[in-house]
Amino acid sequence: MDIRLRPLREEEFQAFRDALLQEYARGLVDDAGMDRAVADEKAAADLASIFPDERPEPNHCIYFLEDAATSRRAGYLFWAERQPPGSQGTRAYLYELFVDEGFRHRGLGRRALELFEADVRARGLPGIDLNVWGGNEPARALYRGAGFQERAVFMSKEVA
């Protein structure tokens, strides 16, 4: 199975945002160890800052991963052009790559990254940044396998 990146249609945004909110909150709980109520509050606040007008910003690139032969949806990819703090230039920032459960372990995450990288190159951007939860080892392995390097590691320990 091969996939393509299909740009999100305006009428699909709310369903996409709802799915993104759910997955982000799930990651905060399962992969970052956050309390569910705190995670829900943080996820809502973070998405409100990313989508301040309740719609994509001009620098946002949101795609559905689709089966190239059948157009069946297999996940989504959301990235934006942004200038990292302390940087002199604009780079791509990958907010989310999500492969639907029934399509995992088929190389689609790797293929989505290849298509994403081609999109970034076509726009003339020099590189890609992302953040991944320490507890999300499958994603960390995917990104390492695609040539991403860890630049910083945040660690914590509960003592009470």
Coordinates of N, CA and C in Angstrom, one line a residue:
M1 N 0.8 -1.2 0.0 CA 0.0 0.0 0.0 C 0.9 1.2 0.0
D2 N 0.6 2.2 -0.9 CA 1.3 3.5 -0.9 C 0.3 4.5 -0.4
I3 N 0.8 5.6 0.1 CA -0.1 6.7 0.5 C 0.3 8.0 -0.2
R4 N -0.6 8.9 0.0 CA -0.3 10.3 -0.5 C -0.8 11.2 0.7
L5 N -0.3 12.5 0.6 CA -0.7 13.5 1.5 C -1.8 14.3 0.9
R6 N -3.0 14.3 1.4 CA -4.1 15.1 0.8 C -4.3 16.2 1.7
P7 N -4.3 17.5 1.2 CA -4.5 18.6 2.0 C -5.9 18.6 2.7
L8 N -6.0 19.0 3.9 CA -7.2 19.1 4.6 C -8.2 20.1 4.0
R9 N -9.4 19.7 3.9 CA -10.4 20.6 3.3 C -11.0 21.4 4.5
E10 N -11.5 22.6 4.2 CA -12.0 23.5 5.2 C -13.1 22.8 6.1
E11 N -14.0 22.1 5.4 CA -15.1 21.4 6.2 C -14.6 20.3 7.1
E12 N -13.4 19.8 6.9 CA -12.8 18.7 7.7 C -12.1 19.2 8.9
F13 N -11.9 20.6 9.0 CA -11.0 21.1 10.1 C -11.5 20.7 11.5
Q14 N -12.8 20.9 11.8 CA -13.3 20.7 13.2 C -13.0 19.2 13.6
A15 N -13.3 18.3 12.7 CA -13.1 16.9 13.0 C -11.6 16.6 13.2
F16 N -10.8 17.2 12.4 CA -9.3 17.1 12.6 C -8.9 17.6 13.9
R17 N -9.3 18.8 14.2 CA -9.0 19.5 15.5 C -9.4 18.6 16.7
D18 N -10.6 18.1 16.6 CA -11.1 17.2 17.7 C -10.2 16.0 17.9
A19 N -9.8 15.3 16.7 CA -9.0 14.2 16.8 C -7.6 14.5 17.3
L20 N -7.0 15.7 16.9 CA -5.8 16.2 17.4 C -5.8 16.4 18.9
L21 N -6.8 17.0 19.3 CA -7.0 17.3 20.8 C -7.0 16.0 21.6
Q22 N -7.8 15.1 21.1 CA -7.9 13.8 21.8 C -6.5 13.0 21.8
E23 N -5.8 13.0 20.7 CA -4.6 12.3 20.6 C -3.5 13.0 21.5
Y24 N -3.5 14.4 21.5 CA -2.6 15.1 22.3 C -2.8 14.9 23.7
A25 N -4.0 14.9 24.2 CA -4.3 14.6 25.6 C -3.9 13.2 26.0
R26 N -4.2 12.2 25.1 CA -3.8 10.9 25.3 C -2.3 10.7 25.5
G27 N -1.5 11.4 24.6 CA -0.1 11.4 24.8 C 0.4 12.0 26.1
L28 N -0.2 13.1 26.5 CA 0.2 13.7 27.7 C 0.0 12.8 28.9
V29 N -1.1 12.0 28.9 CA -1.4 11.0 29.9 C -0.5 9.8 29.8
D30 N -0.6 9.1 28.6 CA 0.1 7.8 28.5 C 1.6 7.9 28.3
D31 N 2.1 8.9 27.6 CA 3.5 9.0 27.3 C 4.3 10.0 28.2
A32 N 3.6 11.0 28.7 CA 4.2 12.0 29.5 C 3.9 11.9 31.0
G33 N 2.9 10.9 31.3 CA 2.6 10.7 32.7 C 1.8 11.7 33.4
M34 N 1.0 12.5 32.7 CA 0.3 13.6 33.2 C -1.1 13.1 33.7
D35 N -1.6 13.8 34.7 CA -3.0 13.5 35.2 C -4.0 13.8 34.1
R36 N -5.1 13.1 34.0 CA -6.0 13.2 32.9 C -6.6 14.6 32.9
A37 N -7.1 15.1 34.0 CA -7.7 16.5 34.0 C -6.7 17.6 33.6
V38 N -5.5 17.5 34.1 CA -4.5 18.4 33.8 C -4.1 18.3 32.3
A39 N -4.0 17.1 31.8 CA -3.7 16.9 30.4 C -4.8 17.5 29.5
D40 N -6.1 17.3 29.8 CA -7.2 17.8 29.0 C -7.1 19.3 29.0
E41 N -6.8 19.9 30.1 CA -6.7 21.4 30.2 C -5.5 21.9 29.4
K42 N -4.4 21.3 29.5 CA -3.2 21.7 28.8 C -3.4 21.5 27.3
A43 N -4.0 20.4 26.9 CA -4.2 20.1 25.4 C -5.1 21.2 24.9
A44 N -6.2 21.6 25.6 CA -7.1 22.6 25.1 C -6.4 23.9 25.0
A45 N -5.6 24.3 26.0 CA -4.9 25.6 26.0 C -3.9 25.6 24.9
D46 N -3.1 24.6 24.7 CA -2.1 24.5 23.6 C -2.7 24.6 22.3
L47 N -3.8 23.9 22.0 CA -4.5 24.0 20.7 C -5.1 25.3 20.5
A48 N -5.6 26.0 21.5 CA -6.1 27.3 21.4 C -5.0 28.3 21.0
S49 N -3.8 28.1 21.4 CA -2.7 29.0 21.0 C -2.2 28.7 19.6
I50 N -2.3 27.4 19.2 CA -1.9 27.0 17.8 C -3.0 27.5 16.8
F51 N -4.3 27.4 17.2 CA -5.4 27.8 16.3 C -6.2 28.9 17.0
P52 N -5.6 30.1 17.1 CA -6.3 31.2 17.9 C -7.6 31.6 17.3
D53 N -7.8 31.4 16.0 CA -9.1 31.8 15.4 C -10.0 30.6 15.1
E54 N -9.6 29.5 15.7 CA -10.4 28.2 15.5 C -10.3 27.7 14.1
R55 N -9.2 28.0 13.4 CA -9.0 27.5 12.0 C -7.5 27.5 11.8
P56 N -7.0 26.9 10.7 CA -5.6 26.8 10.5 C -5.1 28.2 10.1
E57 N -3.8 28.5 10.5 CA -3.1 29.7 10.2 C -2.5 29.5 8.8
P58 N -2.1 30.6 8.2 CA -1.6 30.5 6.8 C -0.3 29.7 6.7
N59 N 0.5 29.6 7.8 CA 1.7 28.8 7.8 C 1.5 27.3 8.2
H60 N 0.2 26.9 8.4 CA -0.1 25.5 8.8 C -0.2 24.7 7.5
C61 N 0.3 23.5 7.6 CA 0.1 22.5 6.5 C -0.5 21.2 7.1
I62 N -1.7 21.0 6.8 CA -2.4 19.8 7.4 C -2.9 18.9 6.3
Y63 N -2.5 17.6 6.5 CA -2.8 16.6 5.5 C -3.4 15.4 6.1
F64 N -4.3 14.7 5.3 CA -4.7 13.4 5.7 C -3.7 12.4 4.9
L65 N -3.3 11.4 5.6 CA -2.6 10.3 4.9 C -3.7 9.4 4.2
E66 N -3.6 9.2 2.9 CA -4.6 8.5 2.2 C -4.0 7.4 1.4
D67 N -4.7 6.2 1.3 CA -4.3 5.1 0.5 C -4.3 5.7 -1.0
A68 N -3.2 5.6 -1.7 CA -3.1 6.2 -3.0 C -4.0 5.5 -4.0
A69 N -4.4 4.3 -3.8 CA -5.3 3.6 -4.7 C -6.8 3.7 -4.4
T70 N -7.1 3.8 -3.1 CA -8.5 3.8 -2.7 C -9.0 5.1 -2.1
S71 N -8.1 6.0 -1.7 CA -8.4 7.2 -1.0 C -8.9 7.0 0.4
R72 N -8.7 5.8 0.9 CA -9.1 5.5 2.3 C -8.1 6.2 3.2
R73 N -8.7 6.9 4.2 CA -7.9 7.7 5.2 C -7.1 6.7 6.1
A74 N -5.8 7.0 6.3 CA -4.9 6.2 7.1 C -4.3 6.9 8.3
G75 N -4.6 8.2 8.4 CA -4.0 9.0 9.5 C -3.9 10.5 9.0
Y76 N -3.1 11.3 9.7 CA -2.9 12.7 9.4 C -1.5 13.1 9.8
L77 N -1.1 14.3 9.2 CA 0.2 14.9 9.4 C -0.1 16.4 9.4
F78 N 0.5 17.0 10.5 CA 0.3 18.5 10.7 C 1.7 19.1 11.0
W79 N 2.0 20.1 10.1 CA 3.3 20.8 10.3 C 3.1 22.3 10.0
A80 N 4.1 23.1 10.4 CA 4.0 24.5 10.1 C 5.4 25.1 9.9
E81 N 5.4 26.1 9.1 CA 6.7 26.9 8.9 C 6.8 27.8 10.1
R82 N 7.9 27.8 10.8 CA 8.1 28.7 12.0 C 9.5 28.9 12.2
Q83 N 9.8 30.0 12.9 CA 11.2 30.4 13.2 C 11.4 30.0 14.7
P84 N 12.3 29.0 14.9 CA 12.6 28.6 16.3 C 13.2 29.8 17.1
P85 N 13.0 29.8 18.4 CA 13.7 30.8 19.2 C 15.2 30.8 19.0
G86 N 15.8 31.9 18.8 CA 17.2 32.0 18.7 C 17.7 31.7 17.3
S87 N 16.8 31.4 16.4 CA 17.2 31.0 15.0 C 17.1 32.2 14.1
Q88 N 17.9 32.2 13.1 CA 17.9 33.2 12.1 C 16.9 32.9 10.9
G89 N 16.5 31.7 10.8 CA 15.6 31.3 9.7 C 14.4 30.5 10.0
T90 N 13.6 30.3 9.0 CA 12.4 29.6 9.2 C 12.7 28.1 8.9
R91 N 12.0 27.2 9.7 CA 12.2 25.8 9.5 C 10.8 25.1 9.6
A92 N 10.7 23.9 9.2 CA 9.5 23.1 9.4 C 9.4 22.6 10.8
Y93 N 8.2 22.7 11.4 CA 8.0 22.1 12.7 C 6.9 21.1 12.6
L94 N 7.2 19.8 12.9 CA 6.2 18.8 12.8 C 5.4 18.7 14.1
Y95 N 4.1 19.1 14.1 CA 3.3 19.0 15.3 C 2.8 17.6 15.5
E96 N 2.4 16.9 14.5 CA 1.8 15.6 14.7 C 1.9 14.8 13.4
L97 N 2.3 13.6 13.6 CA 2.2 12.5 12.6 C 1.4 11.4 13.3
F98 N 0.3 11.1 12.8 CA -0.6 10.0 13.4 C -1.0 9.0 12.3
V99 N -0.7 7.8 12.6 CA -1.1 6.7 11.7 C -2.3 6.0 12.4
D100 N -3.4 5.8 11.8 CA -4.5 5.1 12.4 C -4.1 3.7 12.8
E101 N -4.7 3.3 13.9 CA -4.4 2.0 14.5 C -4.4 0.8 13.4
G102 N -5.4 0.7 12.6 CA -5.5 -0.4 11.6 C -4.4 -0.3 10.5
F103 N -3.6 0.8 10.4 CA -2.7 0.9 9.4 C -1.2 0.9 9.9
R104 N -1.1 0.7 11.2 CA 0.3 0.7 11.7 C 1.1 -0.6 11.4
H105 N 2.4 -0.5 11.5 CA 3.4 -1.5 11.2 C 3.3 -2.0 9.8
R106 N 3.1 -1.0 8.9 CA 3.1 -1.3 7.4 C 4.1 -0.3 6.7
G107 N 4.9 0.5 7.5 CA 5.8 1.4 6.9 C 5.2 2.7 6.5
L108 N 3.9 3.0 6.9 CA 3.3 4.2 6.5 C 3.8 5.4 7.2
G109 N 4.2 5.3 8.4 CA 4.8 6.4 9.1 C 6.1 6.8 8.4
R110 N 6.9 5.9 8.0 CA 8.2 6.2 7.3 C 7.8 6.8 6.0
R111 N 6.8 6.3 5.3 CA 6.5 6.9 4.0 C 5.9 8.3 4.1
A112 N 5.1 8.5 5.2 CA 4.6 9.8 5.4 C 5.7 10.8 5.7
L113 N 6.8 10.4 6.4 CA 7.9 11.3 6.6 C 8.6 11.6 5.3
E114 N 8.8 10.6 4.4 CA 9.4 10.8 3.1 C 8.6 11.9 2.3
L115 N 7.3 11.8 2.3 CA 6.5 12.7 1.6 C 6.6 14.1 2.2
F116 N 6.6 14.1 3.6 CA 6.7 15.4 4.3 C 8.0 16.1 4.0
E117 N 9.1 15.3 4.0 CA 10.4 15.8 3.7 C 10.5 16.4 2.3
A118 N 9.8 15.8 1.4 CA 9.8 16.3 0.0 C 9.0 17.6 0.0
D119 N 8.0 17.7 0.7 CA 7.2 18.9 0.8 C 8.0 20.1 1.4
V120 N 8.8 19.8 2.4 CA 9.6 20.7 3.1 C 10.7 21.2 2.1
R121 N 11.4 20.3 1.4 CA 12.4 20.6 0.5 C 11.8 21.5 -0.7
A122 N 10.7 21.2 -1.2 CA 10.0 21.9 -2.2 C 9.8 23.3 -1.8
R123 N 9.6 23.6 -0.5 CA 9.3 24.9 0.0 C 10.6 25.7 0.3
G124 N 11.7 25.0 0.1 CA 13.0 25.6 0.3 C 13.4 25.8 1.8
L125 N 12.8 25.0 2.7 CA 13.2 25.1 4.1 C 14.4 24.2 4.4
P126 N 15.3 24.6 5.3 CA 16.5 23.9 5.5 C 16.4 22.7 6.4
G127 N 15.4 22.5 7.2 CA 15.3 21.4 8.1 C 14.0 21.3 8.8
I128 N 13.9 20.3 9.6 CA 12.6 19.9 10.3 C 13.0 19.7 11.8
D129 N 12.1 20.3 12.6 CA 12.2 20.1 14.1 C 10.9 19.4 14.5
L130 N 11.0 18.7 15.6 CA 9.8 18.1 16.2 C 10.1 17.8 17.7
N131 N 9.0 17.5 18.4 CA 9.1 17.1 19.8 C 8.4 15.8 19.9
V132 N 8.9 14.9 20.7 CA 8.3 13.6 20.8 C 8.4 13.2 22.3
W133 N 7.3 12.6 22.9 CA 7.3 12.3 24.3 C 8.3 11.1 24.5
G134 N 9.0 11.2 25.6 CA 10.0 10.2 26.0 C 9.4 8.8 26.1
G135 N 8.2 8.7 26.5 CA 7.6 7.4 26.6 C 7.0 6.8 25.3
N136 N 7.1 7.6 24.2 CA 6.6 7.1 22.9 C 7.7 6.5 22.1
E137 N 8.2 5.3 22.6 CA 9.3 4.7 21.9 C 9.1 4.3 20.5
P138 N 7.9 3.9 20.0 CA 7.7 3.6 18.6 C 8.0 4.9 17.7
A139 N 7.5 6.0 18.2 CA 7.7 7.3 17.4 C 9.2 7.7 17.5
R140 N 9.8 7.5 18.6 CA 11.2 7.9 18.7 C 12.0 7.0 17.8
A141 N 11.7 5.7 17.7 CA 12.4 4.8 16.8 C 12.2 5.2 15.4
L142 N 11.0 5.6 15.0 CA 10.7 6.0 13.6 C 11.5 7.2 13.3
Y143 N 11.5 8.2 14.1 CA 12.3 9.4 13.8 C 13.8 9.2 13.8
R144 N 14.3 8.4 14.7 CA 15.7 8.1 14.7 C 16.1 7.3 13.4
G145 N 15.2 6.4 13.0 CA 15.4 5.6 11.8 C 15.4 6.5 10.5
A146 N 14.7 7.6 10.6 CA 14.6 8.5 9.5 C 15.7 9.6 9.5
G147 N 16.6 9.5 10.4 CA 17.7 10.4 10.5 C 17.6 11.5 11.4
F148 N 16.6 11.6 12.2 CA 16.5 12.7 13.2 C 17.4 12.4 14.3
Q149 N 18.0 13.5 14.9 CA 18.9 13.4 16.0 C 18.2 14.1 17.3
E150 N 18.4 13.4 18.4 CA 17.9 14.1 19.6 C 18.8 15.2 20.0
R151 N 18.2 16.4 20.2 CA 19.0 17.6 20.5 C 19.0 17.9 22.0
A152 N 17.9 17.5 22.7 CA 17.7 17.8 24.1 C 16.8 16.7 24.7
V153 N 17.0 16.4 25.9 CA 16.2 15.4 26.6 C 15.8 16.1 27.9
F154 N 14.5 16.1 28.2 CA 13.9 16.6 29.4 C 13.6 15.4 30.3
M155 N 14.1 15.5 31.5 CA 13.9 14.3 32.4 C 13.3 14.9 33.7
S156 N 12.5 14.0 34.4 CA 12.0 14.3 35.7 C 11.9 13.1 36.6
K157 N 11.7 13.3 37.9 CA 11.6 12.2 38.8 C 10.6 12.7 39.9
E158 N 9.6 11.9 40.2 CA 8.7 12.2 41.3 C 9.3 11.7 42.6
V159 N 9.3 12.5 43.6 CA 9.9 12.1 44.9 C 8.9 12.0 46.0
A160 N 7.6 12.4 45.7 CA 6.6 12.4 46.8 C 5.4 11.7 46.3

